[in-house]
PDB file of C-alpha atoms in Angstrom:
ATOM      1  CA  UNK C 152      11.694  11.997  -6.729  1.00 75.00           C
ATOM      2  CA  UNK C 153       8.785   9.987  -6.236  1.00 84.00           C
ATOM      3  CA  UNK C 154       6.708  11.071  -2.930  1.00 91.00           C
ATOM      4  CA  UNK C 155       2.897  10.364  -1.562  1.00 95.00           C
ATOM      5  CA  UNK C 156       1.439  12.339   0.756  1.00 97.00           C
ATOM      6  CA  UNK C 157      -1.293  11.923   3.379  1.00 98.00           C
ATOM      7  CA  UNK C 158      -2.309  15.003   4.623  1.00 97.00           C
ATOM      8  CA  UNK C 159      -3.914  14.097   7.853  1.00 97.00           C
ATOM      9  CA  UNK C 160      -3.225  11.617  10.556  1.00 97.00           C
ATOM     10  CA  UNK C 161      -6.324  10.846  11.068  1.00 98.00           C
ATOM     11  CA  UNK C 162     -10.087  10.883  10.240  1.00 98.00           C
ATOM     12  CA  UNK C 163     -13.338  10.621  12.495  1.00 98.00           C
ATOM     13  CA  UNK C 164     -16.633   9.794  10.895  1.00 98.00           C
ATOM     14  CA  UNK C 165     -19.983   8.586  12.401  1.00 98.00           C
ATOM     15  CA  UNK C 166     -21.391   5.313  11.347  1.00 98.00           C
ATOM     16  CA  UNK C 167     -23.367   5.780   8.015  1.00 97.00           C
ATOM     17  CA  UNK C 168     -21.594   9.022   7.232  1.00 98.00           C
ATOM     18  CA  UNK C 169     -19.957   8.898   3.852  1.00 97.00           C
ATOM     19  CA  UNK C 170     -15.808   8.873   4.703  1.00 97.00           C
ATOM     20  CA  UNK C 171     -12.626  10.623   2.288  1.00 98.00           C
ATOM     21  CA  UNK C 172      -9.313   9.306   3.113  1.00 98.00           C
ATOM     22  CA  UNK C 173      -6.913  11.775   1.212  1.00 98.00           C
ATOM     23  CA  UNK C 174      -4.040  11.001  -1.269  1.00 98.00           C
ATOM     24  CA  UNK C 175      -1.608  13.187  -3.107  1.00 97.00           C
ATOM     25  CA  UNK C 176       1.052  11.979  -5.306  1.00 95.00           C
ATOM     26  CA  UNK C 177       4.422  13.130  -7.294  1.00 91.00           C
ATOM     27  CA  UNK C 178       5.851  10.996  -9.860  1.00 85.00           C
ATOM     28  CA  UNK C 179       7.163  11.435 -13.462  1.00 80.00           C
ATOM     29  CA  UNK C 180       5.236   9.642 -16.147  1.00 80.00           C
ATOM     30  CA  UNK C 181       1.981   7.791 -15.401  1.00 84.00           C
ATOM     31  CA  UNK C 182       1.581   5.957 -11.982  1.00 87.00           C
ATOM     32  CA  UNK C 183       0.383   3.559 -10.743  1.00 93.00           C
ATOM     33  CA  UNK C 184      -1.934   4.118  -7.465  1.00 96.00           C
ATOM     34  CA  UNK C 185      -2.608   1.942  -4.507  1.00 97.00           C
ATOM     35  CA  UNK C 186      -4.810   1.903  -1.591  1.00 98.00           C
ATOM     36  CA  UNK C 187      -3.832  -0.474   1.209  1.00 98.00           C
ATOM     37  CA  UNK C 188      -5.469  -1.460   4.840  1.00 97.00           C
ATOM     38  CA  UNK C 189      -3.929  -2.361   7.549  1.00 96.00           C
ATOM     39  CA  UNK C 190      -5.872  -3.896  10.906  1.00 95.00           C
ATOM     40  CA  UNK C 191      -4.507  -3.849  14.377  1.00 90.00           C
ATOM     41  CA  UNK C 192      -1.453  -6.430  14.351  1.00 86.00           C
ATOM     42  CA  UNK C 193      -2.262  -7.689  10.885  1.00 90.00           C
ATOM     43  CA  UNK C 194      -0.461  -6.987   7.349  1.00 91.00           C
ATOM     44  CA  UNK C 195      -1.631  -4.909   4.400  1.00 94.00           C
ATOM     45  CA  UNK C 196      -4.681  -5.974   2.863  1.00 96.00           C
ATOM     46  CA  UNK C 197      -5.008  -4.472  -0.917  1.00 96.00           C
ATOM     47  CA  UNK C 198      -8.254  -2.572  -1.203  1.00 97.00           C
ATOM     48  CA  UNK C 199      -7.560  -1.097  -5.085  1.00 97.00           C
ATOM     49  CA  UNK C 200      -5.577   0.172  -7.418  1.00 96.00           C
ATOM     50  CA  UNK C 201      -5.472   2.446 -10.293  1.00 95.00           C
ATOM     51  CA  UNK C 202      -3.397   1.883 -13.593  1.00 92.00           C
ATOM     52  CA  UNK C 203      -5.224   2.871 -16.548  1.00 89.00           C
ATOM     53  CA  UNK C 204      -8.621   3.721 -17.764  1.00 89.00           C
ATOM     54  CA  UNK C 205     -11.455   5.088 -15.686  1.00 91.00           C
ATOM     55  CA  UNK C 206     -10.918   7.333 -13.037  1.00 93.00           C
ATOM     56  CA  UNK C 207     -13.238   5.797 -11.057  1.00 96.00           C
ATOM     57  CA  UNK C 208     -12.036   2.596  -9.633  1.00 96.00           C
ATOM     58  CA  UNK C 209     -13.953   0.209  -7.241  1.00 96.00           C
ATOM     59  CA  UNK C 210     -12.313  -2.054  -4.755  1.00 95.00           C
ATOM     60  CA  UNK C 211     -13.044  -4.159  -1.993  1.00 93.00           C
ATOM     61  CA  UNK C 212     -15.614  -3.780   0.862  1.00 94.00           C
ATOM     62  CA  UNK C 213     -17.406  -0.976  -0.775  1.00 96.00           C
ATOM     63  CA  UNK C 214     -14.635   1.046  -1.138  1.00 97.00           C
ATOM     64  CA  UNK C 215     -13.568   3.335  -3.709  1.00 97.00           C
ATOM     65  CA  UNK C 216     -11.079   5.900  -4.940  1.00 98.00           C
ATOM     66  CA  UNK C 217     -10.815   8.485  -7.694  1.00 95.00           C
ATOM     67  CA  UNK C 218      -7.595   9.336  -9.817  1.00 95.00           C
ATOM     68  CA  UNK C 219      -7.608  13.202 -10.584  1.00 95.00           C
ATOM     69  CA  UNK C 220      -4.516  13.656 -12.935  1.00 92.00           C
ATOM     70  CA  UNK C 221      -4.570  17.585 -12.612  1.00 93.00           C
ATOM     71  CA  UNK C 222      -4.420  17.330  -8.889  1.00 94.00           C
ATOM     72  CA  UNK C 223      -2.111  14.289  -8.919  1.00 95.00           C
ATOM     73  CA  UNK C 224      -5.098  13.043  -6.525  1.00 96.00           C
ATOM     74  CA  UNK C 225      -5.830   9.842  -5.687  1.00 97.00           C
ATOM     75  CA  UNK C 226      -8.735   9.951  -2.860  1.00 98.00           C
ATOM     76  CA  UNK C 227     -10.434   6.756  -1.155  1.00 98.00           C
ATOM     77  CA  UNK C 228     -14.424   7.176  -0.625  1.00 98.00           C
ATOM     78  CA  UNK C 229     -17.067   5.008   0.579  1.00 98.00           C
ATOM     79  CA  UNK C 230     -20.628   6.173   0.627  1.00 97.00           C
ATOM     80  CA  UNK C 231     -21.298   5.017   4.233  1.00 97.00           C
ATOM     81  CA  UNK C 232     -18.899   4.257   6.979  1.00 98.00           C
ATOM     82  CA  UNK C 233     -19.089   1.450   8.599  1.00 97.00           C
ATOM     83  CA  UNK C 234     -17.297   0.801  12.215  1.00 97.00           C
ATOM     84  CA  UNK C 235     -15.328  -2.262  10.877  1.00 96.00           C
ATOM     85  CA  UNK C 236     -13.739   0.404   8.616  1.00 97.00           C
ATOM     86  CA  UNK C 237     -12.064   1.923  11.524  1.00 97.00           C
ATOM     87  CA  UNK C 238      -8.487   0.424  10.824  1.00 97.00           C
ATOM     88  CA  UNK C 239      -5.003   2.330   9.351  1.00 97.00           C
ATOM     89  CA  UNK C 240      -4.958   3.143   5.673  1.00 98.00           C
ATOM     90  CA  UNK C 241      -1.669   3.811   3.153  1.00 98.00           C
ATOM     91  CA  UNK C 242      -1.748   5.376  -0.610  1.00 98.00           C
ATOM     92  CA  UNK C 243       1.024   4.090  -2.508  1.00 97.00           C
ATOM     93  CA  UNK C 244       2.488   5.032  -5.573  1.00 95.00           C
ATOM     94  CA  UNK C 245       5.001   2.584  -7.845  1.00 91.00           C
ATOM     95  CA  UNK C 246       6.517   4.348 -11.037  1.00 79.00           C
ATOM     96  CA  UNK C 247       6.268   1.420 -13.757  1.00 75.00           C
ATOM     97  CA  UNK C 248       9.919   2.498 -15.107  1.00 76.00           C
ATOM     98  CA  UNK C 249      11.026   1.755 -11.870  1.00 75.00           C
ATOM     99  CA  UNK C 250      10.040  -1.643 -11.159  1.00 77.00           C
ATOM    100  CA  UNK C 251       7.866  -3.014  -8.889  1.00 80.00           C
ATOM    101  CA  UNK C 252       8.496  -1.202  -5.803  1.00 88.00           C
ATOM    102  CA  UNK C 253       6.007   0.565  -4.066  1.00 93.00           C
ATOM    103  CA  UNK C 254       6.072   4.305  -1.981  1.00 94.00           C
ATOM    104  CA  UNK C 255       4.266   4.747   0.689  1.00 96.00           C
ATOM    105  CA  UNK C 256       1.900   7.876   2.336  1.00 97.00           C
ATOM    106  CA  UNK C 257       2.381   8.042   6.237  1.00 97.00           C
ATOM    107  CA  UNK C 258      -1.131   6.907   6.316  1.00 97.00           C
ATOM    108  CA  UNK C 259      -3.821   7.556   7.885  1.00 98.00           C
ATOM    109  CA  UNK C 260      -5.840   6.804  10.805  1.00 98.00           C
ATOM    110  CA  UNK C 261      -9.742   6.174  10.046  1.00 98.00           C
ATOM    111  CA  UNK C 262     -11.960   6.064  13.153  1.00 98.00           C
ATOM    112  CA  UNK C 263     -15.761   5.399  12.455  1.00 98.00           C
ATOM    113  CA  UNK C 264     -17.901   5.400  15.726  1.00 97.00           C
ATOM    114  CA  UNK C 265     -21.254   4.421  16.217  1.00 95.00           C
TER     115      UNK C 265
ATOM    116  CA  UNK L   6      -4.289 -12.649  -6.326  1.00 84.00           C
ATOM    117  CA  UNK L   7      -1.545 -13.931  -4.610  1.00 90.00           C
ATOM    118  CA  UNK L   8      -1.259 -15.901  -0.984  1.00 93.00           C
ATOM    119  CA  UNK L   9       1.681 -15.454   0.540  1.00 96.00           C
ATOM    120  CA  UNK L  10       2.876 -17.276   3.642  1.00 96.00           C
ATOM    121  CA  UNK L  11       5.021 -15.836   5.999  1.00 97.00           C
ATOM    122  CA  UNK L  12       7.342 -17.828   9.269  1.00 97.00           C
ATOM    123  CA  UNK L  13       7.786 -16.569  11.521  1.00 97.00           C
ATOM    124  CA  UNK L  14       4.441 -14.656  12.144  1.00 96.00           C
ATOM    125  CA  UNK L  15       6.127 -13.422  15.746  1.00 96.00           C
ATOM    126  CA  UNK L  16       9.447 -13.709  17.632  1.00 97.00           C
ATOM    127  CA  UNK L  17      11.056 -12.346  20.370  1.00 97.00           C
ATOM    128  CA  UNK L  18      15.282 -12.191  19.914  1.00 96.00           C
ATOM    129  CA  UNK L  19      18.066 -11.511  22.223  1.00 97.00           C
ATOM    130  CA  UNK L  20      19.735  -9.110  20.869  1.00 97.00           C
ATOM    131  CA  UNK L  21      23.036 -10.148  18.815  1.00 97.00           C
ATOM    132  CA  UNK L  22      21.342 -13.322  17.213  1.00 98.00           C
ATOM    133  CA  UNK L  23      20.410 -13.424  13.804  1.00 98.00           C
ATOM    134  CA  UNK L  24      17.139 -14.102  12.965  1.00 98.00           C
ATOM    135  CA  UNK L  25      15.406 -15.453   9.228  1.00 98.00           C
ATOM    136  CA  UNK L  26      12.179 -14.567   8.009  1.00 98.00           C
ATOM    137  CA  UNK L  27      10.540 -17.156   5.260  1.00 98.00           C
ATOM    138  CA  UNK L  28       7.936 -15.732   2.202  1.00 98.00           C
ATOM    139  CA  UNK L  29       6.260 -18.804   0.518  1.00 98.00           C
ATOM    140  CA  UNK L  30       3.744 -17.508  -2.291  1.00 97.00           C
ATOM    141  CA  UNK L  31       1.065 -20.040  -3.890  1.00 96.00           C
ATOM    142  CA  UNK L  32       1.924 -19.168  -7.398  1.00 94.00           C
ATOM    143  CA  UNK L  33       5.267 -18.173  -9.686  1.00 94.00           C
ATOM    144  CA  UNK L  34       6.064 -14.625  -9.282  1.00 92.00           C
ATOM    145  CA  UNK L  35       8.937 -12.093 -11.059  1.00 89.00           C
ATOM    146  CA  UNK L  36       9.037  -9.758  -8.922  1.00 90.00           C
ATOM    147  CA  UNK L  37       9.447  -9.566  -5.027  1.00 95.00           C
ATOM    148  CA  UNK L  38      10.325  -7.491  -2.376  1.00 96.00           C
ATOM    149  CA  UNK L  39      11.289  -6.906   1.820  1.00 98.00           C
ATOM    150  CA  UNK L  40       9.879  -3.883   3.825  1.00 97.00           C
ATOM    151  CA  UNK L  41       9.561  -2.930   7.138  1.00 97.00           C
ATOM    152  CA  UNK L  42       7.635  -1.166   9.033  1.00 97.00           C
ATOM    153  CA  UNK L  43       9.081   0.408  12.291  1.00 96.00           C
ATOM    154  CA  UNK L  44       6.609   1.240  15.055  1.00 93.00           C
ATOM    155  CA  UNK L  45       4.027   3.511  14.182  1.00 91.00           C
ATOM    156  CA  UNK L  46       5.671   3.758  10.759  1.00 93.00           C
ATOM    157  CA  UNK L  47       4.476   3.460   7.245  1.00 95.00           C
ATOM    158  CA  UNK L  48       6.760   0.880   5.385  1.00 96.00           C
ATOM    159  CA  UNK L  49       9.560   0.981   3.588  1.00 95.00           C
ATOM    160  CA  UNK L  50      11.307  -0.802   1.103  1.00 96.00           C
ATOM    161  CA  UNK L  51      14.589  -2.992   2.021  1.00 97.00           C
ATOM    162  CA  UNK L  52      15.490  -4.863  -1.108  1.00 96.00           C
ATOM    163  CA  UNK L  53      13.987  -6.275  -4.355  1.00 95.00           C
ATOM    164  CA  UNK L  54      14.381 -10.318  -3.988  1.00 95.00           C
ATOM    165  CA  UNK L  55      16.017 -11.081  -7.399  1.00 89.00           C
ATOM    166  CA  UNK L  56      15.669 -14.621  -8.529  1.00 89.00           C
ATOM    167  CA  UNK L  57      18.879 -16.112  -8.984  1.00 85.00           C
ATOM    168  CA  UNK L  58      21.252 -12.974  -8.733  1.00 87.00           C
ATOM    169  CA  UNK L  59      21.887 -10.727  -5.637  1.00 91.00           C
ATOM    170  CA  UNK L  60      18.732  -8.943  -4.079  1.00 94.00           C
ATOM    171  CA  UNK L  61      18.922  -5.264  -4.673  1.00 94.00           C
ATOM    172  CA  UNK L  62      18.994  -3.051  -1.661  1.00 96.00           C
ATOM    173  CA  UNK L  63      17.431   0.191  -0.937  1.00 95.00           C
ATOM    174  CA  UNK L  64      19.801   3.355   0.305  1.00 94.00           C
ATOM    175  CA  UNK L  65      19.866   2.568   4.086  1.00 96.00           C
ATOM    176  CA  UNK L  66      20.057  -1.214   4.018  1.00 97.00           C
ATOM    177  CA  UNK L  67      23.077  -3.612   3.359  1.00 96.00           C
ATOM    178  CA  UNK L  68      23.468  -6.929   2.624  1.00 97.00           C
ATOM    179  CA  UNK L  69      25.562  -7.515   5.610  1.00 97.00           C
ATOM    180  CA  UNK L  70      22.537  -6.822   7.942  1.00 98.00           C
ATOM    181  CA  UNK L  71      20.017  -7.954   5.778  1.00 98.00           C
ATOM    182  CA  UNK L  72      20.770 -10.985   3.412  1.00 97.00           C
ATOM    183  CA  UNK L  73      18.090 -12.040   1.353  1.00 97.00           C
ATOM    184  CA  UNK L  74      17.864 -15.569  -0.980  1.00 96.00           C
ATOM    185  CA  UNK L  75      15.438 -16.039  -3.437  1.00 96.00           C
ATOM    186  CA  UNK L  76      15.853 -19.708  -4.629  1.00 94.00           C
ATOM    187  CA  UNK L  77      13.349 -19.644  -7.086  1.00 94.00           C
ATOM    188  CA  UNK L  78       9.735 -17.879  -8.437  1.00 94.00           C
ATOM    189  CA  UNK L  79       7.708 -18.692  -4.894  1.00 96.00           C
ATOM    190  CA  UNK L  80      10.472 -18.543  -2.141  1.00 96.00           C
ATOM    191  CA  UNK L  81      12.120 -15.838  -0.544  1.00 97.00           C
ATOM    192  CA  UNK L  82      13.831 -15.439   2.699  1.00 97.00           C
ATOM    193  CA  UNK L  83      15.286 -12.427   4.713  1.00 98.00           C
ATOM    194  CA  UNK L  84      18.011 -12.741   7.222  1.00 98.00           C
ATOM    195  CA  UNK L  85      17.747  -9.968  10.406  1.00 98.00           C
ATOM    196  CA  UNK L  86      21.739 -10.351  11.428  1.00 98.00           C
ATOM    197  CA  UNK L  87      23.378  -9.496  14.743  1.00 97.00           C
ATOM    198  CA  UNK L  88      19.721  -7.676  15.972  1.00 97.00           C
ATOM    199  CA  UNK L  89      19.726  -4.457  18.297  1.00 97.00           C
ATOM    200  CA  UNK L  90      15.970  -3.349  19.552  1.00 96.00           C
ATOM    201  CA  UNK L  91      16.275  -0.537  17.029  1.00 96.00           C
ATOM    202  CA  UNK L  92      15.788  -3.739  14.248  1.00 97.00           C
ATOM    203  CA  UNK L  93      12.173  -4.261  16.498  1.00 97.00           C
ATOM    204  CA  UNK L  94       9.426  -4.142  13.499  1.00 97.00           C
ATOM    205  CA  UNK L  95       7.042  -5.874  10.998  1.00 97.00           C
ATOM    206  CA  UNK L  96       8.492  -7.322   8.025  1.00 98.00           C
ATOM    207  CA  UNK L  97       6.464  -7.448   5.057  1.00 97.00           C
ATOM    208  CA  UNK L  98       7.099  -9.559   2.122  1.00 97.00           C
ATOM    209  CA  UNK L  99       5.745  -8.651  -0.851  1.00 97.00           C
ATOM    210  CA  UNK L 100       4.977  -9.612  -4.745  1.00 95.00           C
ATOM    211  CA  UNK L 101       3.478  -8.261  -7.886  1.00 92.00           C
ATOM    212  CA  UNK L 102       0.691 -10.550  -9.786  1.00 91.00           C
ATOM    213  CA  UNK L 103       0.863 -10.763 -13.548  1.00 88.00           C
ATOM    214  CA  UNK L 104      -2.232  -8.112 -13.331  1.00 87.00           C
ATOM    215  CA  UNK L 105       0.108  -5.598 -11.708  1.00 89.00           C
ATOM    216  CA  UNK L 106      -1.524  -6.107  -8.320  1.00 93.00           C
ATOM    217  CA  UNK L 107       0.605  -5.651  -5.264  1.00 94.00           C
ATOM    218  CA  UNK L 108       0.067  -8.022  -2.349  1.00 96.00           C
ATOM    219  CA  UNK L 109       2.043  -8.313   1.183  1.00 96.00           C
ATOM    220  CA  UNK L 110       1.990 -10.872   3.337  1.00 95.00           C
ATOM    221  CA  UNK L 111       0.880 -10.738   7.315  1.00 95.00           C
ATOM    222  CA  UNK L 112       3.926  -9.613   8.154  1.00 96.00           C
ATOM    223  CA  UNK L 113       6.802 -10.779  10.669  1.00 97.00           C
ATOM    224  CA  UNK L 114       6.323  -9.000  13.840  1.00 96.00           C
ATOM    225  CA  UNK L 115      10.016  -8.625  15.362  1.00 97.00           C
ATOM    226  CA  UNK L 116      11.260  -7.755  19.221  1.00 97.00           C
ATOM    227  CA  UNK L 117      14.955  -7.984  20.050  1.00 97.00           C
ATOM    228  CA  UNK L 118      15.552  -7.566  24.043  1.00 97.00           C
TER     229      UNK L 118
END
């Protein structure tokens, strides 16, 4: 069965510190990987996604993540946090040969202070 | 990318009423979908909106509390019937682009009294 996991509940970084939001996945075949954000009382904003090609993919607001077959990882990064980053993120996973739908990590809590 | 519209943004429902949720997207999509997400919850997937057939549901969910239309390639609605507070949550309507790129709308924020 398809599963993502998030391993921690939340994250503290200091403003200008560089900031790794976790993501592990399990899925047969090749997946495709989704970062999400989610604001107080707003909906999911996409951020990036990984389907094919390099393992290095680049999304919005300076964010990035890195797809690590071997350790069915799939981490966010940015280089320095800012404290408009502080906000909920989800990982998501969708298995192609199972449509569109998407699974989602618990997510995690990102808190960036000044 | 994809806008998508959602009505209501908020509500508040008596409990026992039936309540329906519209998706408008600005552009022809195949594939569509319902989640919710239950307080301090991730989200979680209700039903595929199929165009012109019956929406598929997820283990959990039933038609009977949660009927979905989808009309055609940009409109979608979901149906909340005979609410209890435990149906309280955001709904999230969702599509994927040509590109493969998932988008969700702001969300329906739900609370039955």
């Amino acid at each position: 069965a398809q599963s993502v996991a998030q391993p921690e509940d939340q994250v503290n970084v200091a403003e200008g510190n560089p900031l790794t939001v976790k993501c592990t996945y399990s899925v047969s075949g090749n997946p495709y990987l989704f970062w999400y954000v989610q604001y107080p009382n707003r909906g999911l904003q996409f951020l990036l996604k990984y389907i094919t090609g390099d393992n290095l993919v680049k999304g919005s607001y300076g964010f990035e993540a890195e797809f690590n077959k071997s350790q069915t990882s799939f981490h966010l990064k940015k280089p320095s946090a800012l404290v408009s980053d502080s906000a909920l993120y989800f990982c998501a996973v969708r298995d192609p040969n199972q449509g569109g739908k998407l699974i989602f990590g618990q997510g995690t809590e990102l808190s960036v202070k000044p | 990318s994809a806008v998508i519209s959602q009505k209501p943004s908020r509500d508040i429902c008596q409990r026992g009423t039936s309540l329906t949720i519209q998706c408008q997207v600005d552009s022809q999509v195949t594939m569509m979908f319902w989640y919710r997400q239950q307080p301090g919850q991730s989200l979680t997937l209700i039903a595929t909106a199929n165009q012109g057939s019956e929406a598929t549901y997820e283990s959990g969910f039933v038609i009977d509390k949660f009927p979905i239309s989808r009309p055609n390639l940009t409109f979608s609605t979901l149906t909340v019937s005979n609410m209890s507070p435990e149906d309280s949550s955001i709904y999230l309507c969702s599509v994927v682009t040509p590109g493969n790129t998932i988008y969700f709308g702001e969300g329906s924020w739900l609370t039955v009294v």
